[in-house]
Amino acid sequence: MNGPILVVDDEPDMCWAMECILRSQGFDVVTVDNGEEACNQLANRDFFFVFMDAKLPDMDGMDVIRHAHAKRPGTVRVVLVSGYHYHDDPVIRQAIEENLICGFLAKPFTHSDLLKALPTS
Amino acid sequence: MPDNEMSPNRFELLYGMLLDAIPSSVLLVDEKLHIVSVNRNFLLKSQRGETRTVGRPLAEVFPTIILENTDIERRIREVFRTGTSVKGQRMTYRAPGVPIRIYYYSILPIPTNQVMLLMEDVTEQVRLSEEVRRVERHLASVVESASDIVLSTDTEGRILTWNSAAEKLSGLSAHEVRGQYFFQFCGSNQQQTVRKVFMLMKSGNESHTTEFPLVTSNGDSILVSWVFSPMKDDYGQTVGAVVVGRDLAERRKLENQLRQSQKLAALGVMAGGIAHEIRNPLAVCYSAAEFLLMDNISTEFRNECSRKIQAGIQKASAIIENLLRFARPSPDTEMVQVDLNTVITDTLDLITNQARVQQIRIQLELEQRPVLVLGVSGLLQQVFMNIFLNGINAMPEGGLLSIVEEISEAEVAVRISDTGMGIQESDLDKIFDPFHTTSPIGKGTGLGLSICYSIVQQHLGSIHVQSSPGQGATLTVRLPLL
């Protein structure tokens, strides 16, 4: 699948960090800081991958993902990035089982954690 | 002939009639202490016939025990000798078959070389006054035995009575404080408030409840919870005040423990928001540090990473500092001048994270000028923290938390409204009860609002709730302005 990577986080410095890591590996990156803008982006173009913050000022990250799946079923691959949840959080486990997200990354993370979350193809 | 109308016979008749009409016992006694005449009242009270009384010696008519106890024969002789009357002596007389009676008697000399023994039955008055005294003694011992301070004042607040608990707690004797203004024994911060309470009681019927320290004889102060009640006469006029005070040392200790544990429970509720807020700067720092470990990065990027790390650490430590300040037990200090606006904004800083993770917008309308009240800022912060968190918890799907401050003449009202699920009507009058909670287990202790209530009361304020299911809730905190 083609297209840039979408980074959604309301904290500008978080976007800065993820953008730097991904760009250093040659990825094209788009960053947005709210749920509505994320929904728009996801509805209107293809993204290779999405890093989604769980808590956005206007929406829950998980709701943005649901919205995207409904609009373009089977095209959105997302890892949830959050300081709010933990690895074996029931909410996370359920989201993975439901194929809403393909993984979870807890803040803070190492650069290799972030890169490992990306699909190989 | 007019003289005939007043013949000796008629005089005697009139004299007899007058004597009998007197509602007291009258006896005339001659020098030999024989009874010359008696009126009907005496015969009635003593249960004697006239023939068995008139012409008989006093010693035969009065029981020996009375003669001995009252020494009445000697007194009569004394009156004959000196010509001066004896007045207001007490005699207890018990005629056969009649309950005991109490008399006040006087012995009065009359010019016919006789004395008049006048006996007034005061049994009923004595009984009443004894009853009154008994009730008074009982009330006095109730007041004296109370472990609470009980004192009374005139309408101006000058101390009239001061019980032994007051003496013991203050170290000041009733004698020392009598006539002094009560406010003189209150902390300097409270004097104005106490004077105001006395003013209010002059016209009002309500009791006033408050807490402030009592200054003791050695200059220390002890925290006391006070109830001021106006004292009314039969016509509803205020004639003074009754002030009851309870030493709060022990209760305050328990209350502080309870407030502290509730505060920690509130921190638990905020844990999610706190985690989110601290892990963001941590993640930025981590990444930036990892970039710094990389070779061949530009000086510009290196500097940027360093700045991000510094900013992140600063952000995280500011959050921690706020938490520490909130979690630390409030020192049990005296109330001081506090700007309510600062209290509210400091509290909001703590819950913004929690509001954000729940998609709750916060609308704040504070007065431009500082809003000064008398209080303990840590305690007031706990009040607003609990109310804000309740509002946030009522809106799991997001919403609006609005905080509006309104100033009127003597008080400030802070209205905190949420757009959440509202409160069932049946729960409305229970929400300030301790341990009343509608939160799931582990989410709330049911202590938050009861603690708000007690803190606000301690600040002489009030707290009210208004809500209907599905329409959100509004809590209004009112505090007197300085």
XYZ file of C-alpha atoms in Angstrom:
603
model
C 0.000 0.000 0.000
C 1.215 3.477 -0.829
C 0.904 6.904 0.614
C 2.420 8.803 3.523
C 2.230 7.899 7.215
C -0.374 9.806 9.236
C 0.618 10.868 12.758
C -2.265 12.062 14.943
C -1.386 13.631 18.296
C -2.589 16.801 20.008
C 0.839 17.343 21.555
C 2.999 19.164 18.942
C 6.250 17.823 20.414
C 4.959 14.253 20.096
C 4.280 14.896 16.423
C 7.730 16.422 16.117
C 9.397 13.316 17.634
C 7.475 10.789 15.552
C 7.905 12.806 12.388
C 11.688 13.008 12.951
C 11.977 9.263 13.549
C 9.903 8.334 10.510
C 11.496 10.875 8.178
C 14.957 9.633 9.160
C 13.861 6.284 7.676
C 12.723 7.969 4.491
C 8.979 7.979 5.112
C 6.677 10.719 4.030
C 4.743 12.016 7.086
C 1.524 14.009 7.590
C 0.737 15.241 11.125
C -2.611 16.449 12.494
C -3.533 17.444 16.047
C -7.253 16.746 16.318
C -9.866 14.094 15.618
C -11.918 15.957 13.069
C -8.913 16.770 10.897
C -7.765 13.160 11.193
C -11.184 11.943 9.995
C -10.984 14.279 7.000
C -7.511 13.097 6.061
C -8.460 9.450 6.419
C -11.625 9.885 4.375
C -9.932 11.627 1.485
C -6.617 9.882 0.836
C -4.695 6.680 1.273
C -2.158 6.366 4.047
C 0.478 3.708 4.254
C 0.039 3.608 8.012
C -1.478 5.565 10.922
C -0.100 6.354 14.410
C -3.101 7.440 16.443
C -3.105 9.077 19.870
C -5.828 7.544 22.081
C -7.077 10.814 23.576
C -7.652 13.820 21.351
C -9.192 17.071 22.487
C -12.323 16.670 20.380
C -12.643 12.906 19.935
C -11.521 9.587 21.234
C -8.750 8.152 18.988
C -10.619 4.861 18.821
C -13.694 6.653 17.435
C -11.592 8.263 14.700
C -10.414 4.781 13.758
C -13.981 3.387 13.728
C -14.999 6.270 11.526
C -12.163 5.577 9.085
C -12.957 1.854 8.947
C -16.575 2.650 8.168
C -15.661 5.065 5.377
C -12.989 2.938 3.728
C -13.273 -0.617 4.990
C -10.108 -2.721 4.942
C -7.727 0.066 3.932
C -6.670 1.572 7.247
C -3.837 0.077 9.320
C -3.427 1.752 12.674
C -1.242 1.528 15.753
C -2.633 3.246 18.804
C -0.030 5.357 20.617
C -0.950 6.378 24.117
C 0.201 7.290 27.597
C -3.272 6.572 28.863
C -3.404 2.813 28.277
C -1.058 -0.049 29.160
C -0.036 -3.136 27.208
C -2.514 -5.674 28.495
C -5.276 -3.082 28.896
C -8.605 -4.837 28.181
C -9.604 -1.929 25.926
C -6.496 -2.494 23.789
C -6.917 -6.256 23.708
C -10.489 -5.899 22.552
C -9.582 -3.358 19.853
C -6.956 -5.734 18.489
C -9.418 -8.650 18.531
C -11.925 -6.544 16.639
C -9.223 -5.660 14.064
C -9.736 -1.963 14.837
C -5.991 -1.590 15.404
C -3.071 -3.800 14.532
C -0.971 -2.845 17.524
C -0.374 -0.649 20.529
C 2.577 1.517 21.474
C 2.851 2.885 25.005
C 4.424 6.277 25.582
C 7.342 6.646 26.074
C 8.725 4.355 23.352
C 12.093 3.717 21.746
C 12.652 4.557 18.117
C 12.974 0.906 17.240
C 9.646 0.170 19.000
C 8.016 2.729 16.757
C 9.646 1.408 13.605
C 8.903 -2.215 14.532
C 5.242 -1.298 14.644
C 5.315 -0.561 10.915
C 4.296 -3.356 8.568
C 7.068 -4.799 6.418
C 5.124 -4.307 3.229
C -80.952 59.385 116.551
C -77.920 58.788 114.251
C -75.864 57.448 117.152
C -78.311 54.570 117.521
C -77.383 53.331 114.076
C -73.854 52.757 115.333
C -74.684 51.144 118.680
C -71.954 48.999 120.303
C -73.806 45.964 119.094
C -73.579 47.047 115.485
C -69.850 47.843 115.880
C -69.253 44.371 117.152
C -71.175 42.878 114.271
C -69.266 44.949 111.699
C -65.985 44.130 113.419
C -66.812 40.434 113.325
C -67.831 40.621 109.674
C -64.628 42.476 108.678
C -62.468 40.051 110.572
C -64.141 37.078 108.955
C -63.749 38.597 105.511
C -59.968 38.825 105.845
C -58.382 35.946 103.885
C -55.732 35.481 106.576
C -55.930 34.071 110.087
C -56.314 36.763 112.725
C -56.072 36.096 116.485
C -56.220 38.627 119.283
C -54.191 37.591 122.316
C -54.150 39.200 125.767
C -51.240 39.661 128.141
C -51.846 36.283 129.747
C -51.477 34.764 126.311
C -55.114 33.777 126.197
C -56.962 34.037 122.934
C -59.487 36.854 122.974
C -60.925 36.428 119.544
C -60.249 34.641 116.252
C -61.644 35.005 112.772
C -63.305 32.328 110.663
C -60.207 31.785 108.538
C -58.231 30.599 111.560
C -60.949 28.217 112.734
C -61.113 26.786 109.206
C -57.387 26.276 108.877
C -56.897 24.893 112.365
C -60.038 22.732 112.217
C -61.213 24.064 115.587
C -64.527 25.242 116.923
C -64.881 28.759 118.356
C -65.764 27.584 121.895
C -62.646 25.404 122.016
C -60.522 28.370 120.996
C -61.705 31.712 122.379
C -60.703 32.228 126.006
C -58.207 29.378 125.866
C -54.448 29.829 126.382
C -52.340 29.955 123.258
C -50.500 26.860 124.473
C -53.707 24.872 124.217
C -54.643 26.048 120.758
C -51.281 25.712 119.031
C -49.498 22.349 119.007
C -46.506 22.177 121.358
C -44.113 21.550 118.527
C -45.044 24.845 116.899
C -44.768 26.724 120.139
C -41.301 25.282 120.648
C -40.064 25.797 117.119
C -41.348 29.313 116.670
C -40.882 30.444 120.268
C -44.045 32.382 119.620
C -45.024 32.878 123.308
C -41.741 34.606 124.047
C -42.127 36.752 120.938
C -45.631 37.820 121.977
C -44.439 38.755 125.460
C -41.652 40.728 123.803
C -44.201 42.652 121.734
C -46.210 43.424 124.896
C -43.034 44.603 126.627
C -41.537 46.725 123.834
C -44.588 47.744 121.854
C -42.754 46.963 118.577
C -44.187 44.512 116.118
C -42.611 41.329 114.810
C -43.075 40.863 111.068
C -42.697 38.185 108.416
C -41.832 35.135 110.520
C -42.332 31.712 109.053
C -44.414 28.974 110.669
C -45.265 25.500 109.487
C -48.627 24.419 110.864
C -50.193 21.062 110.532
C -53.728 20.717 111.815
C -55.012 17.182 112.324
C -56.178 15.651 109.036
C -54.999 18.600 106.940
C -51.858 18.680 104.780
C -49.013 20.766 106.045
C -49.437 24.529 105.560
C -46.842 27.248 105.668
C -47.627 30.634 107.185
C -45.944 33.952 107.424
C -47.025 35.568 110.681
C -46.717 38.989 112.223
C -47.342 40.019 115.820
C -48.741 43.524 116.004
C -49.432 45.456 119.204
C -52.879 47.062 119.471
C -53.821 49.770 121.951
C -56.369 47.595 123.848
C -53.481 45.918 125.590
C -53.745 43.030 123.264
C -51.657 41.832 120.351
C -52.874 40.769 117.007
C -51.383 37.599 115.563
C -51.765 37.780 111.785
C -51.042 34.536 109.915
C -50.895 34.444 106.132
C -51.025 31.093 104.346
C -48.149 31.125 101.869
C -48.014 27.386 101.243
C -48.736 27.782 97.533
C -46.261 30.620 96.979
C -43.553 28.721 98.836
C -44.276 25.611 96.825
C -44.086 27.594 93.569
C -40.927 29.412 94.455
C -39.339 26.178 95.592
C -40.332 24.615 92.301
C -38.861 27.553 90.438
C -35.686 27.272 92.445
C -35.553 23.523 91.843
C -35.930 24.032 88.085
C -33.337 26.797 88.175
C -30.947 24.589 90.114
C -31.547 21.780 87.654
C -30.966 23.997 84.629
C -27.891 25.466 86.224
C -26.503 22.027 86.871
C -27.281 20.968 83.307
C -25.330 23.969 82.030
C -22.569 23.476 84.594
C -22.217 19.748 83.941
C -22.105 20.142 80.150
C -18.711 19.434 78.637
C -19.503 22.037 75.955
C -18.997 25.721 76.475
C -22.349 27.317 77.292
C -22.554 31.039 77.752
C -25.180 33.698 77.547
C -24.888 37.322 76.549
C -27.041 40.401 76.328
C -28.141 41.615 72.890
C -24.881 43.521 72.454
C -22.825 40.397 73.034
C -21.700 41.184 76.591
C -21.194 37.999 78.587
C -23.748 37.308 81.335
C -23.016 33.689 82.224
C -20.048 31.441 81.512
C -20.191 27.783 82.535
C -17.439 25.642 84.027
C -16.576 24.032 80.678
C -15.965 27.563 79.376
C -13.794 28.274 82.419
C -11.864 25.056 81.971
C -11.246 25.404 78.223
C -10.456 29.118 78.251
C -8.706 29.302 81.599
C -10.820 32.403 82.300
C -13.187 32.461 85.269
C -16.794 33.550 84.971
C -15.908 36.448 87.225
C -13.200 37.659 84.825
C -15.310 37.584 81.699
C -18.681 38.769 83.005
C -19.697 42.033 81.340
C -16.985 41.768 78.670
C -17.817 41.562 74.977
C -17.669 37.962 73.770
C -15.840 38.945 70.573
C -12.858 40.010 72.682
C -12.160 36.332 73.284
C -12.234 35.450 69.591
C -9.244 35.537 67.250
C -8.637 38.987 65.747
C -9.725 37.733 62.322
C -13.115 36.708 63.611
C -14.073 39.685 65.743
C -15.826 41.451 62.887
C -17.717 38.287 61.931
C -18.824 37.649 65.513
C -20.091 41.208 65.878
C -22.029 40.718 62.666
C -23.576 37.514 64.034
C -24.775 39.377 67.143
C -26.217 42.100 64.900
C -28.100 39.499 62.874
C -29.500 37.843 65.995
C -31.012 41.111 67.219
C -33.648 40.939 64.524
C -33.549 37.365 63.283
C -34.666 34.031 64.641
C -32.016 31.846 63.078
C -29.140 30.182 64.806
C -25.695 30.722 63.341
C -23.146 27.940 63.129
C -19.483 28.638 62.663
C -15.992 27.610 63.686
C -13.197 29.782 64.967
C -10.616 29.704 67.711
C -11.244 30.854 71.254
C -8.360 32.787 72.760
C -7.373 31.310 76.108
C -5.948 32.982 79.198
C -2.357 32.087 78.264
C -2.723 33.576 74.759
C -3.118 30.210 73.013
C -6.143 29.470 70.958
C -8.297 26.390 70.680
C -10.498 25.667 67.713
C -14.154 25.595 68.668
C -17.327 24.919 66.742
C -19.915 27.508 67.763
C -23.674 27.751 67.612
C -25.133 31.189 68.281
C -28.868 31.306 69.066
C -30.941 34.351 69.860
C -32.731 34.212 73.224
C -36.330 35.443 72.970
C -38.740 36.634 75.634
C -42.471 35.791 75.749
C -43.165 38.545 73.230
C -40.625 37.292 70.682
C -38.190 40.105 71.420
C -34.515 39.206 71.425
C -33.235 39.676 74.960
C -29.837 38.134 74.490
C -28.014 35.193 73.006
C -26.976 31.704 73.955
C -23.642 30.559 72.616
C -22.644 26.908 72.708
C -19.142 25.863 71.740
C -17.493 22.482 71.295
C -13.779 21.863 71.451
C -12.890 20.614 67.979
C -9.397 19.316 68.588
C -10.311 15.619 68.511
C -12.965 15.935 65.826
C -10.705 18.072 63.691
C -8.012 15.425 63.856
C -10.400 12.757 62.562
C -11.853 15.119 59.994
C -8.384 15.908 58.689
C -7.634 12.219 58.329
C -10.883 11.701 56.480
C -10.318 14.695 54.213
C -6.825 13.506 53.497
C -7.899 10.002 52.534
C -10.695 11.380 50.394
C -8.180 13.610 48.689
C -5.996 10.639 47.904
C -9.055 8.834 46.565
C -9.701 11.830 44.306
C -6.115 11.561 43.110
C -6.866 7.961 42.193
C -9.739 9.131 40.018
C -7.367 11.537 38.283
C -4.691 8.895 37.737
C -5.597 8.341 34.078
C -5.343 11.991 33.202
C -2.123 12.342 35.144
C -0.549 9.340 33.424
C -1.435 10.678 30.009
C -0.120 14.100 30.796
C 3.196 12.933 32.215
C 3.896 10.234 29.677
C 3.642 12.702 26.769
C 6.617 14.824 27.829
C 8.422 11.624 28.884
C 7.965 10.218 25.386
C 9.248 13.427 23.816
C 12.293 13.428 26.110
C 12.985 9.793 25.364
C 12.895 10.331 21.634
C 14.970 13.475 21.772
C 17.588 11.700 23.890
C 17.687 8.866 21.431
C 18.259 11.327 18.571
C 21.139 12.820 20.537
C 22.800 9.401 20.654
C 22.804 9.254 16.884
C 25.942 10.172 14.959
C 26.046 12.784 12.265
C 23.184 14.970 13.374
C 23.328 18.698 12.749
C 24.147 21.124 15.567
C 20.812 22.755 14.958
C 18.954 19.482 15.437
C 21.060 18.646 18.507
C 20.059 21.955 20.085
C 16.456 21.389 19.213
C 16.555 17.983 20.909
C 18.074 19.481 24.042
C 15.393 22.167 24.176
C 12.663 19.563 23.755
C 14.126 17.547 26.621
C 14.271 20.566 28.899
C 10.722 21.629 28.024
C 9.453 18.076 28.558
C 11.091 17.733 31.949
C 9.745 21.109 32.979
C 6.231 20.154 31.924
C 6.303 16.833 33.765
C 7.693 18.368 36.899
C 5.080 21.144 36.876
C 2.363 18.469 36.828
C 4.035 16.631 39.694
C 4.370 19.810 41.700
C 0.659 20.543 41.308
C -0.152 17.020 42.449
C 2.132 17.240 45.444
C 0.604 20.489 46.506
C -2.856 18.984 46.300
C -1.954 15.676 47.951
C -0.155 17.257 50.888
C -2.322 17.486 54.033
C -3.703 20.996 54.478
C -2.070 22.539 57.505
C -4.672 23.195 60.166
C -3.882 26.855 60.185
C -6.094 29.783 60.840
C -8.207 31.159 58.069
C -6.485 33.836 56.059
C -7.344 36.101 53.161
C -7.569 33.958 50.039
C -8.202 34.915 46.417
C -10.918 32.525 45.268
C -9.885 33.046 41.634
C -6.426 31.641 42.350
C -7.953 28.685 44.187
C -10.220 27.918 41.230
C -7.573 28.277 38.515
C -5.031 26.209 40.507
C -7.620 23.476 40.892
C -8.527 23.610 37.219
C -4.849 23.101 36.300
C -5.026 19.768 38.093
C -8.119 18.462 36.362
C -7.545 19.803 32.844
C -5.773 16.553 31.943
C -8.656 14.452 33.154
C -11.131 16.682 31.300
C -9.093 16.418 28.123
C -8.969 12.633 28.058
C -12.756 12.646 28.387
C -13.314 15.268 25.674
C -14.742 17.737 28.146
C -14.551 21.437 27.351
C -14.111 23.843 30.214
C -15.732 27.241 30.225
C -14.496 29.636 32.886
C -16.064 32.979 33.767
C -14.245 34.557 36.684
C -14.384 38.090 38.024
C -11.598 40.336 36.704
C -10.634 41.529 40.170
C -9.379 39.174 42.917
C -12.287 37.712 44.900
C -11.192 37.791 48.530
C -12.647 35.437 51.111
C -11.535 34.247 54.527
C -10.428 30.655 54.274
C -7.886 27.862 54.082
C -6.919 27.644 50.430
C -6.034 23.932 50.549
C -9.500 23.118 51.887
C -11.285 25.328 49.367
C -9.242 23.703 46.624
C -10.489 20.320 47.824
C -14.072 21.585 47.589
C -13.691 22.689 43.970
C -11.628 19.635 43.080
C -14.414 17.337 44.287
C -17.121 19.293 42.491
C -15.120 19.486 39.248
C -14.347 15.757 39.374
C -17.997 14.945 40.045
C -18.948 16.994 37.003
C -16.304 15.284 34.883
C -17.391 11.838 36.084
C -20.968 12.685 35.154
C -19.872 13.182 31.536
C -18.178 9.957 30.377
C -19.157 10.806 26.789
C -17.727 14.308 26.959
C -19.506 17.595 27.436
C -19.107 21.030 28.923
C -18.024 21.947 32.429
C -18.785 25.579 33.112
C -17.594 27.548 36.103
C -19.248 30.908 36.597
C -18.448 33.289 39.410
C -20.966 35.898 40.517
C -20.466 38.595 43.090
C -23.290 40.095 45.060
C -23.155 42.547 47.935
C -21.829 40.319 50.674
C -21.054 37.016 49.024
C -19.600 35.270 46.044
C -21.465 32.461 44.317
C -19.581 29.971 42.190
C -21.842 27.942 39.911
C -20.359 24.753 38.526
C -22.508 23.140 35.841
C -22.021 19.981 33.837
C -23.948 18.637 30.861
C -23.929 15.102 32.203
C -26.538 12.571 33.201
C -27.949 14.729 36.016
C -29.100 13.544 39.418
C -32.249 11.558 40.179
C -34.709 13.542 42.227
C -34.644 10.863 44.922
C -30.876 11.307 45.255
C -30.900 15.099 45.419
C -31.286 15.411 49.173
C -28.794 12.619 49.794
C -25.881 13.847 47.771
C -24.217 15.573 50.712
C -24.588 12.488 52.937
C -21.370 10.664 53.728
C -20.924 7.401 51.798
C -23.804 8.156 49.454
C -22.538 7.324 46.002
C -23.979 6.351 42.657
C -20.515 5.671 41.250
C -19.509 2.073 40.586
C -17.326 0.431 43.238
C -13.788 1.749 43.052
C -14.836 4.927 41.255
C -15.990 6.984 44.210
C -15.945 6.833 47.975
C -19.171 8.766 48.476
C -17.272 11.164 50.696
C -16.459 13.944 48.262
C -19.558 16.088 48.564
C -20.045 15.473 52.284
C -16.520 16.775 52.764
C -17.296 19.755 50.514
C -20.303 20.429 52.678
C -18.367 20.400 55.929
C -15.564 22.544 54.513
C -17.947 25.116 53.068
C -19.854 25.237 56.345
C -16.608 25.815 58.172
C -16.109 28.805 55.867
C -19.564 30.163 56.842
C -20.820 29.456 53.348
C -23.434 27.236 51.790
C -23.609 24.695 49.008
C -26.655 23.832 46.936
C -27.437 21.465 44.118
C -29.890 21.788 41.278
C -30.474 19.069 38.738
C -32.877 16.974 36.776
C -32.080 13.626 35.151
C -30.548 14.036 31.698
C -30.211 17.787 32.136
C -26.880 17.946 33.923
C -26.334 19.350 37.382
C -25.390 22.704 38.852
C -23.676 23.019 42.193
C -23.524 26.450 43.738
C -20.987 27.303 46.400
C -21.599 30.540 48.277
C -18.988 32.144 50.487
C -19.066 35.410 52.410
C -16.819 38.082 50.912
C -14.158 39.733 53.006
